Short mmCIF file of C-alpha atoms in Angstrom, two decimals:
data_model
loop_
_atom_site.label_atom_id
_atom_site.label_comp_id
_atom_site.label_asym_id
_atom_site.label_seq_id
_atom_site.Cartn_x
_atom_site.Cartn_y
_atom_site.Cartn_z
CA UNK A 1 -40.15 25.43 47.67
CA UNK A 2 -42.49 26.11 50.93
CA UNK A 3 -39.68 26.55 53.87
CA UNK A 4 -40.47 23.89 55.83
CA UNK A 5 -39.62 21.20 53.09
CA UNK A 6 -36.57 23.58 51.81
CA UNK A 7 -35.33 23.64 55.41
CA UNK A 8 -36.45 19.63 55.66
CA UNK A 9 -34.33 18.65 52.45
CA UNK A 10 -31.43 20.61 53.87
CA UNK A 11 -31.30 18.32 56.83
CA UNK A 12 -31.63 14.82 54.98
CA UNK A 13 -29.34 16.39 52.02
CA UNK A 14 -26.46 17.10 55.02
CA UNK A 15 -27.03 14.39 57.54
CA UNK A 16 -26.57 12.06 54.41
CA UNK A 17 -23.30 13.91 53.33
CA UNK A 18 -22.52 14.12 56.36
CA UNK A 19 -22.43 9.90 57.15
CA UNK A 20 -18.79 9.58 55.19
CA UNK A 21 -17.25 12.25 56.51
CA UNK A 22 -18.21 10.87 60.08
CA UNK A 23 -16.08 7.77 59.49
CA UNK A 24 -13.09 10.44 58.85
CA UNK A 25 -13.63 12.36 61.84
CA UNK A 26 -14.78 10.34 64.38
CA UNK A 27 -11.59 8.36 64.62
CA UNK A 28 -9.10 10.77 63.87
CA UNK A 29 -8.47 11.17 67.66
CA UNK A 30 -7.51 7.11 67.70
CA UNK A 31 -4.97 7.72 65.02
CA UNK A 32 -2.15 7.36 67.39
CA UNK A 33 -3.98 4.43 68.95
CA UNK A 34 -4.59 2.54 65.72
CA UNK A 35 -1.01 2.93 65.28
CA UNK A 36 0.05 1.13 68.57
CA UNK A 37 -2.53 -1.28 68.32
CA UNK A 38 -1.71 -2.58 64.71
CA UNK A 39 1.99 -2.16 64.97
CA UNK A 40 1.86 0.61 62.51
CA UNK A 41 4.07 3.91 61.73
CA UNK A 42 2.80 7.35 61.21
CA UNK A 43 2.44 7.16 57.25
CA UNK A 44 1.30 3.64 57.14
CA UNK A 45 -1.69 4.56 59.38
CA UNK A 46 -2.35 8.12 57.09
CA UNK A 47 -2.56 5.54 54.33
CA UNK A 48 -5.55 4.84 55.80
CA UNK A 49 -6.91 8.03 55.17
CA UNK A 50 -5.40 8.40 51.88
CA UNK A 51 -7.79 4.95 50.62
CA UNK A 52 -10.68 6.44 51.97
CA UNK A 53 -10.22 9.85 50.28
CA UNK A 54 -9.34 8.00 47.60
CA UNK A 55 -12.38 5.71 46.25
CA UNK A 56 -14.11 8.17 48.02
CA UNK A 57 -13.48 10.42 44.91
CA UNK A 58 -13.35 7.47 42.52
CA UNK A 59 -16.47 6.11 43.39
CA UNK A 60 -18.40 9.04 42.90
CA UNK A 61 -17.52 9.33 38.76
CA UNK A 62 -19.86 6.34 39.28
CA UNK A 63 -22.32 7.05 41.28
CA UNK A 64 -23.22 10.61 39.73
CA UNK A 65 -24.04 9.35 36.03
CA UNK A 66 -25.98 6.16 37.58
CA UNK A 67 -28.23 8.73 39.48
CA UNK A 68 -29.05 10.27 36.28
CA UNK A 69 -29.96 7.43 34.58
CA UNK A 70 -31.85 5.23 37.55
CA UNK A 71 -32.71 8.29 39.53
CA UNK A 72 -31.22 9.29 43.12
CA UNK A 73 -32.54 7.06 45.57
CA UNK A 74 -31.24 3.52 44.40
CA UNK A 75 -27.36 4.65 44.27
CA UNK A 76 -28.06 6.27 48.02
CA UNK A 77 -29.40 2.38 48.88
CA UNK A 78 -26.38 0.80 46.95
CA UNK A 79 -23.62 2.89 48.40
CA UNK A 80 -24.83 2.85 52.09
CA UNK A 81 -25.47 -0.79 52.13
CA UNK A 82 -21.99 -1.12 51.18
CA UNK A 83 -20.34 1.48 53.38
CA UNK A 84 -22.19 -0.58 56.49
CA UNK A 85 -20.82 -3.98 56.00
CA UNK A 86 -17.27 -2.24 55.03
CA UNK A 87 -17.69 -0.43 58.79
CA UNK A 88 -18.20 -3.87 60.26
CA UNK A 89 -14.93 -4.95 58.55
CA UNK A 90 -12.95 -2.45 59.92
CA UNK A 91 -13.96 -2.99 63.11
CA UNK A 92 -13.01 -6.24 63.14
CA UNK A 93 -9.51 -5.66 61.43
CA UNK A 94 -6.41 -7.19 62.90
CA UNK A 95 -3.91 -5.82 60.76
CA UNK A 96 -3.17 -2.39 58.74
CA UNK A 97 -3.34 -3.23 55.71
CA UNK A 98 -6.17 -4.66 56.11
CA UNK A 99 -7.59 -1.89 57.54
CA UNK A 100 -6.56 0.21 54.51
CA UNK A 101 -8.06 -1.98 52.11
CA UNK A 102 -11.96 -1.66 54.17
CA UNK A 103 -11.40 1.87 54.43
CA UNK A 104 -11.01 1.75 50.43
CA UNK A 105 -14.64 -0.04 50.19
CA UNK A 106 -15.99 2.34 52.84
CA UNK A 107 -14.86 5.17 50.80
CA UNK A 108 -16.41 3.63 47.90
CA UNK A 109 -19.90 3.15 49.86
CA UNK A 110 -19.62 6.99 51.35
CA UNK A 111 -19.31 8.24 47.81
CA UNK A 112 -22.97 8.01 47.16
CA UNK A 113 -23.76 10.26 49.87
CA UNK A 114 -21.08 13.17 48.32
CA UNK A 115 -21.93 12.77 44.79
CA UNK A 116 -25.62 12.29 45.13
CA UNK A 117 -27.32 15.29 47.47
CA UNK A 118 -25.54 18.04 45.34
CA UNK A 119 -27.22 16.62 41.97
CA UNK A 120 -30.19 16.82 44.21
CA UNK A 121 -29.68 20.65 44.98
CA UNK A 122 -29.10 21.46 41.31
CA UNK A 123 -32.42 19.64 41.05
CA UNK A 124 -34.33 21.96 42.96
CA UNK A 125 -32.43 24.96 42.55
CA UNK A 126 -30.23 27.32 40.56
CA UNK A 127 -28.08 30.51 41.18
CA UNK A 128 -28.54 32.29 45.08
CA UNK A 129 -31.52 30.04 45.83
CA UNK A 130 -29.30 26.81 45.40
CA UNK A 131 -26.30 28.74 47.53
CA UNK A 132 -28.71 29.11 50.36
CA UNK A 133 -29.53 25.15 50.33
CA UNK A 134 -26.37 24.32 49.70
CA UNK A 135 -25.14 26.33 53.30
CA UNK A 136 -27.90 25.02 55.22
CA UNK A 137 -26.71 21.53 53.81
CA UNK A 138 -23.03 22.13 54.82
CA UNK A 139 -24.94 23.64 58.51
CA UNK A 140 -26.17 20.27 59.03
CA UNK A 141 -22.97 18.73 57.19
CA UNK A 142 -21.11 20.61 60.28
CA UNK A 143 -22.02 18.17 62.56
CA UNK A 144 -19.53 15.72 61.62
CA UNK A 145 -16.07 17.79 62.73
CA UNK A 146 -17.89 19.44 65.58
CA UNK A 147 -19.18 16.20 67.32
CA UNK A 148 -17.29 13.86 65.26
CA UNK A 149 -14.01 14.12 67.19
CA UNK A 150 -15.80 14.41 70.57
CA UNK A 151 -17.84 11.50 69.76
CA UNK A 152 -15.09 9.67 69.03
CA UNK A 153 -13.35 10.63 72.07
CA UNK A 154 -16.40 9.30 74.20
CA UNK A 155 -16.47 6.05 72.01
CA UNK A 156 -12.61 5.23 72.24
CA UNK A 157 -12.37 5.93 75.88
CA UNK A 158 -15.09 3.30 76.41
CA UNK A 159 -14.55 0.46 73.94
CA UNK A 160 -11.60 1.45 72.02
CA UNK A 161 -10.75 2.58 68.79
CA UNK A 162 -13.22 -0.47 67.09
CA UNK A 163 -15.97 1.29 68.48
CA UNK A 164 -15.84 4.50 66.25
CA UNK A 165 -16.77 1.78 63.38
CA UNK A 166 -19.82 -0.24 65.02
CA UNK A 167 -20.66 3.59 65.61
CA UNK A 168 -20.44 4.94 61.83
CA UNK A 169 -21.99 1.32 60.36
CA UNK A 170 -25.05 2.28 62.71
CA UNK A 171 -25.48 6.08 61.88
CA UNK A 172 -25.58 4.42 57.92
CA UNK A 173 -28.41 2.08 58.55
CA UNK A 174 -30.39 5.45 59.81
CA UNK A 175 -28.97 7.17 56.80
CA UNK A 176 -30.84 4.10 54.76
CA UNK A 177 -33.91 4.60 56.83
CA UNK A 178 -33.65 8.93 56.25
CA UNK A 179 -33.16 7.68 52.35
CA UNK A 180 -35.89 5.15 52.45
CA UNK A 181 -39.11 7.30 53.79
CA UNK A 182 -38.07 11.38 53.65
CA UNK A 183 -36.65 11.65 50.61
CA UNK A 184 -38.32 12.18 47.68
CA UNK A 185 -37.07 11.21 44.28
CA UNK A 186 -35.64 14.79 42.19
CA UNK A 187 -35.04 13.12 38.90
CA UNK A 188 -38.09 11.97 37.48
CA UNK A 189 -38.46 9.12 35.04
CA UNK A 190 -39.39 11.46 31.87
CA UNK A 191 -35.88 13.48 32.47
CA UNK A 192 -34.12 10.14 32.90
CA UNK A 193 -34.76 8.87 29.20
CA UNK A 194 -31.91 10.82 27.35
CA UNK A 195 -29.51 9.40 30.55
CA UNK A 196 -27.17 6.39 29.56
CA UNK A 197 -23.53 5.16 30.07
CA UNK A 198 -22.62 7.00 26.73
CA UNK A 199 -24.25 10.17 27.64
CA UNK A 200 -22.52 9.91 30.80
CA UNK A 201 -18.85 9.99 28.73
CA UNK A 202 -19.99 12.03 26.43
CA UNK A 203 -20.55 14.43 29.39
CA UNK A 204 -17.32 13.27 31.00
CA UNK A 205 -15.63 14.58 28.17
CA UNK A 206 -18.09 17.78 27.77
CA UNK A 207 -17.07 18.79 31.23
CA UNK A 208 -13.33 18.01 31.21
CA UNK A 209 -12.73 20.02 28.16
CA UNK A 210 -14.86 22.92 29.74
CA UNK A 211 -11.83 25.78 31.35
CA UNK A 212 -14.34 27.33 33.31
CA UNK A 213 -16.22 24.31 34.89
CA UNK A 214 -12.76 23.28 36.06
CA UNK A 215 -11.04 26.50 37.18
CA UNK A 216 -14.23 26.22 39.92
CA UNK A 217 -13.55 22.78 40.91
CA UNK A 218 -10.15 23.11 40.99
CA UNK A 219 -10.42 26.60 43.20
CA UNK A 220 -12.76 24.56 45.29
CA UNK A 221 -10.62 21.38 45.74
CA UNK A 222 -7.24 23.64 46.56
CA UNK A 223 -8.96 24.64 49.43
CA UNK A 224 -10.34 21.03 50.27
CA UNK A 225 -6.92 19.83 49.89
CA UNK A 226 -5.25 22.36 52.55
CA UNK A 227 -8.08 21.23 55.25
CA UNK A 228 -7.31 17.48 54.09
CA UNK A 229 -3.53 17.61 54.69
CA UNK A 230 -4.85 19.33 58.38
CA UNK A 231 -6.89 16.52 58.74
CA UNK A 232 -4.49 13.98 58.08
CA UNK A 233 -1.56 15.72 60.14
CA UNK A 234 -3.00 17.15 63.10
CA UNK A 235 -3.84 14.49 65.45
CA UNK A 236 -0.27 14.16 65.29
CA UNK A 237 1.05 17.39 65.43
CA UNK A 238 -1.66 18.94 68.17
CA UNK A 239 -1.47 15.35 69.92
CA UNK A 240 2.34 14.11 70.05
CA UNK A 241 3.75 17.49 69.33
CA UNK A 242 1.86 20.15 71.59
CA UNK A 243 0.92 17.33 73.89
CA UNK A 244 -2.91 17.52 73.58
CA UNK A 245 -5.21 15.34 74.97
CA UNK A 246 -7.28 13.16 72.49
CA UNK A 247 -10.66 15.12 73.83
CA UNK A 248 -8.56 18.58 73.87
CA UNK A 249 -7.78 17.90 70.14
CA UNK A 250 -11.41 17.53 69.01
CA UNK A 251 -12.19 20.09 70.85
CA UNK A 252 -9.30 22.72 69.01
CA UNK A 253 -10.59 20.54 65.65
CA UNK A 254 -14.44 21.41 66.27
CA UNK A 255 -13.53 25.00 67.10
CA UNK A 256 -11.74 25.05 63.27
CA UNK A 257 -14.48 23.32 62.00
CA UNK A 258 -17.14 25.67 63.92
CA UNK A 259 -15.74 28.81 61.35
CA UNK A 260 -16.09 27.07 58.15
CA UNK A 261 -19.45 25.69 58.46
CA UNK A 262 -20.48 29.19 60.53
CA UNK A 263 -18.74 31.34 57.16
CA UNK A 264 -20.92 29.36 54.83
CA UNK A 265 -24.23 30.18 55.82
CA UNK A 266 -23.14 33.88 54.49
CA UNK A 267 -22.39 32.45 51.46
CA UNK A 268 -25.95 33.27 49.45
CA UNK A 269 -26.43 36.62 51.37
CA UNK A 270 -23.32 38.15 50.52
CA UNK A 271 -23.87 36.35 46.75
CA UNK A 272 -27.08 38.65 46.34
CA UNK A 273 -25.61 41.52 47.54
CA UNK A 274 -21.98 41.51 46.18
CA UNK A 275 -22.39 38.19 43.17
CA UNK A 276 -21.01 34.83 44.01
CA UNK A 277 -17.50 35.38 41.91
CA UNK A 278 -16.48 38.90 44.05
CA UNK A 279 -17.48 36.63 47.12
CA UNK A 280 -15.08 33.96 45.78
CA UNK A 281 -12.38 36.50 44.84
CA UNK A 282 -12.40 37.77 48.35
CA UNK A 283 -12.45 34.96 50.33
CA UNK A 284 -9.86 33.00 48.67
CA UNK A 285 -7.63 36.25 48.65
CA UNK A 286 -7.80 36.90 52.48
CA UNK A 287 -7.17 32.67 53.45
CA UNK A 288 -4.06 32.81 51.12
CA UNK A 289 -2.73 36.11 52.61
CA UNK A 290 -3.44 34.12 56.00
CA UNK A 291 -1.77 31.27 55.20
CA UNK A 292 1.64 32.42 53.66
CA UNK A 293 1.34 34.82 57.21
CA UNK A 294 1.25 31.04 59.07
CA UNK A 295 3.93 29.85 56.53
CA UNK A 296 6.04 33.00 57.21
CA UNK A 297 5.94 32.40 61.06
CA UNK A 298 6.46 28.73 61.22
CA UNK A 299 9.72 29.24 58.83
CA UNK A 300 11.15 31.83 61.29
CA UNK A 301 10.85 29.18 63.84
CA UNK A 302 7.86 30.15 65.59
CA UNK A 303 6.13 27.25 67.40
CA UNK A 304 3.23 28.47 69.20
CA UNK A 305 -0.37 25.89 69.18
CA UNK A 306 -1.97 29.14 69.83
CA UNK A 307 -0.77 31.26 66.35
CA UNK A 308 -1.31 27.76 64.51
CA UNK A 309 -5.49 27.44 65.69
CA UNK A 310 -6.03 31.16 65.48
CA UNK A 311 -4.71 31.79 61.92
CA UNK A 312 -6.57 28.21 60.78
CA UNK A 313 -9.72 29.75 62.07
CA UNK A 314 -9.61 32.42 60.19
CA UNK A 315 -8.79 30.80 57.07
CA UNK A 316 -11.35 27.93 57.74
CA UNK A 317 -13.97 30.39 57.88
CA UNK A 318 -12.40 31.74 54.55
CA UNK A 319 -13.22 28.35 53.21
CA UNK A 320 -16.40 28.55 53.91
CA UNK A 321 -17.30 31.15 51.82
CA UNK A 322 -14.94 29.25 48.75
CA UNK A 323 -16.09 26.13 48.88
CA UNK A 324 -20.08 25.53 48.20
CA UNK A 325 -20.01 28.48 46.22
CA UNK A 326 -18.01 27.39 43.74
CA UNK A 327 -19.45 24.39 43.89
CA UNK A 328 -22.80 25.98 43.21
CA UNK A 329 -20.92 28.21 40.07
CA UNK A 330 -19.58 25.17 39.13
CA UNK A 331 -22.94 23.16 38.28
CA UNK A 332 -25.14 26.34 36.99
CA UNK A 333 -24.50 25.35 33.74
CA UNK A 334 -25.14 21.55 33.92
CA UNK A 335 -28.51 21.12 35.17
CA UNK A 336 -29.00 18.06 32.47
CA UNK A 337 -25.97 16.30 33.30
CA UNK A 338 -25.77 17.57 37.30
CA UNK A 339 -25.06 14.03 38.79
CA UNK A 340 -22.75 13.55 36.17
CA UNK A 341 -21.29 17.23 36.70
CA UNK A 342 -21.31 16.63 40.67
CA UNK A 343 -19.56 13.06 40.76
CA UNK A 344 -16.89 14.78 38.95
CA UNK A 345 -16.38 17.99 40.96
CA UNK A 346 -16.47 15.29 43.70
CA UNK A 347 -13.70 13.27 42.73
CA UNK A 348 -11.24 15.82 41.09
CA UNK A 349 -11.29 17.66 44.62
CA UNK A 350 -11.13 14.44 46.64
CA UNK A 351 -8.13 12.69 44.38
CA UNK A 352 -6.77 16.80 44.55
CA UNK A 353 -6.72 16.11 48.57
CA UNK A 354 -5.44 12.26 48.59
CA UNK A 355 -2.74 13.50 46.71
CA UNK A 356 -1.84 16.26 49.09
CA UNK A 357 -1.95 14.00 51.75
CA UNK A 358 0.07 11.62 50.20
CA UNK A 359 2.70 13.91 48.94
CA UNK A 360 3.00 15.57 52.85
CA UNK A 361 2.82 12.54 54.49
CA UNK A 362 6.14 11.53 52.57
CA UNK A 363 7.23 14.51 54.53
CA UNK A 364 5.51 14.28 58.25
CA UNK A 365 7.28 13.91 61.04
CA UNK A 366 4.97 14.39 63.42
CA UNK A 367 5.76 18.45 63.26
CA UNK A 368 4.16 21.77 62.27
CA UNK A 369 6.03 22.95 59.01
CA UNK A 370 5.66 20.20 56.71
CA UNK A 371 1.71 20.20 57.50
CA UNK A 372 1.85 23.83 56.95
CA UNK A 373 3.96 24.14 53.93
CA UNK A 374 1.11 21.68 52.46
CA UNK A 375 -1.60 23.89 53.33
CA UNK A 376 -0.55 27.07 52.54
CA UNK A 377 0.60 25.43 49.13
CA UNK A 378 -3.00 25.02 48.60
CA UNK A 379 -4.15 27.73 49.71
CA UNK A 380 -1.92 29.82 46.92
CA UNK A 381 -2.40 27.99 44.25
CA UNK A 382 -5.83 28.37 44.86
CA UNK A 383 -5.56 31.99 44.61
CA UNK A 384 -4.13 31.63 41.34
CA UNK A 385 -6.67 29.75 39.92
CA UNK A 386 -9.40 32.14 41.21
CA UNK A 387 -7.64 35.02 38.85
CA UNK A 388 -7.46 33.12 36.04
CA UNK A 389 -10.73 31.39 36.02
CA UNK A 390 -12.60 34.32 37.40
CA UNK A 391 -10.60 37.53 36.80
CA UNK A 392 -11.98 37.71 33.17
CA UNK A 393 -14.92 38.76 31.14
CA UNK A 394 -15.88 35.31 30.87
CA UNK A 395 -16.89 35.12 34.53
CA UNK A 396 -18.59 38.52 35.21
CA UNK A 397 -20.93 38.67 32.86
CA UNK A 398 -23.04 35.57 32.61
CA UNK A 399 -22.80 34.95 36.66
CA UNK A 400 -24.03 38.29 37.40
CA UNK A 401 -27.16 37.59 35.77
CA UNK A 402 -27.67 34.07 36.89
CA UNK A 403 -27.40 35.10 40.52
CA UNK A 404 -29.85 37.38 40.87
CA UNK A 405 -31.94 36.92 43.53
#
């Protein structure tokens, strides 16, 4: 692919992955405020964070085999038609619950958008080449938690916490117009003819009995589900507990966020020159050792803002290096099924971080350790599911020669 157009598909690919995540970010500075406004305690409002994350995930097991049988463009339409009007409901919500229920259909509208532009990488790509689109996709994918918290700021400071969803419903009617006239369709009609609803379970059930497939995903959504139980307890925590402003707290969010987006664009040059598993190996090695070193401190009754954003930094940038590689190792073997393969890396890792969430939000109190304990949980587990999956034979030798440059 010329570089222009690679560096061109990069942008639509992230800006459109990037439109769901936006709804997340954007108003996790009004968190507090949503609760005051609705009446609404701590885990009632992370509930609705939880319902997003969670059809978020669920919808994408639908959107992934759909775009392999009708192509990629008309799910994108479909699921950002619907994540618009469900924007406009929760803007105009007067209670939680009904907030959490909109947030469920927005989830299920921003699905298209995660499921959709990775089967469009595997598309194009395989091996190193599709690690290097895949970190310029999560470069422009970055823009959500760096500007997404200040944004919000800006936009709840002048029209309240409503805003932040007249704001996301508007950035999805330019993600229809992106969809609409620069992207071109990746799955031709002549691959879609073997594609139907029974192919699609057939390769449901292909990829679920497949060890290595999910070791990957499940490496990958460990690590999702330490930044989602950050995301979800933070505002909180850096808010109520260190006494934060809402614009200081995106602005100690963004700085997180800055490492693991700025990590991943190493992710295909250190894949030629050390292979995507060592790369993997590594990185998830040094963010658990940094995580049980944040556990460790927190449990000796340190409570110090500064030791909790300077060892997240380093493990979000950690992260970066984990996460759209093993995505990428993940699909290399499933270029005929890779929407299907995609909408179920998708939701594993996004029901893997709703159920985090959940299970520490039974424990928040608006404190450090239990948001902690949650992530570093993650993060080792994660470590061992890298040595099992990819300690073996099994990994080294067929990955080595698929990612050559």
């Amino acid at each position: 692919m010329h570089a222009s157009r690679f560096f061109k598909m990069a942008l639509i690919l992230g800006l459109l992955s990037a439109i769901g995540p936006f709804a997340i970010d954007m108003y996790l500075p009004a968190l507090p405020e949503i609760g005051a406004s609705l009446g609404a305690e701590v885990g009632a409002v992370q509930w609705s964070l939880t319902a997003f994350f969670i059809s978020l995930g669920v919808g994408q097991l639908f959107y992934g085999p759909v775009s392999d049988m009708v192509g990629r463009k008309p799910p994108l339409y479909v699921g950002l038609l619907l994540f618009t009007l469900a924007s406009v409901g929760c803007a105009l919500a007067t209670d939680i619950q009904t907030l959490v229920v909109l947030r469920f259909v927005q989830g299920l509208g921003a699905a298209a958008g995660m499921a959709i532009p990775r089967a469009v990488v595997r598309d194009l790509h395989t091996g190193t080449e599709a690690a290097r689109l895949m970190s310029l996709l999560m470069l422009v994918f970055s823009i959500s938690p760096l500007l997404a918290p200040l944004a919000g700021s800006g936009v709840i400071a002048l029209t309240g916490w409503r805003g932040v969803f007249w704001a996301v419903a508007v950035a999805a009617v330019a993600g229809l117009l992106l969809v609409s006239r620069g992207l071109r369709e990746t799955r031709p009609a002549a691959e879609r003819l073997e594609s139907s609803l029974a192919g699609a379970l057939s390769g449901y059930w292909l990829l679920l009995r497949d060890g290595h497939y999910l070791g990957l995903v499940f490496i990958g959504g460990c690590s999702m589900a330490g930044f989602f139980v950050y995301l979800a307890g933070s505002p909180f925590v850096l808010i109520n507990h260190y006494g934060l402003t809402p614009v200081q707290y995106s602005l100690a969010f963004s700085v997180n966020a800055a490492a693991f987006f700025a990590a991943a664009q190493f992710t295909a040059r250190l894949g030629r020159r050390f292979g995507l598993v060592p790369t993997v190996k590594v990185a998830v090695t040094g963010a658990g050792a940094v995580m049980v070193a944040m556990l460790a401190y927190y449990l000796a009754g340190g409570d110090r803002l500064e030791v909790l954003l300077g060892l997240y930094f380093v493990a979000s940038g950690l992260m970066g290096l984990v996460i759209p590689t093993t995505s990428v190792l993940a699909l290399e073997e499933h270029g005929a099924i890779a929407g299907t393969a995609s909408a179920l890396l998708g939701t594993l890792q996004m029901l893997i971080g709703a159920a985090a969430m959940g299970v520490v939000g039974v424990f928040a109190n608006g404190k450090p350790l239990p948001m902690v304990v949650g992530m570093a949980s993650g993060a080792l587990l994660g470590l061992v599911l890298t040595w099992v999956t990819l300690g073996g034979e099994r990994a080294a030798r067929p990955l080595a020669k698929g990612n050559a440059p």
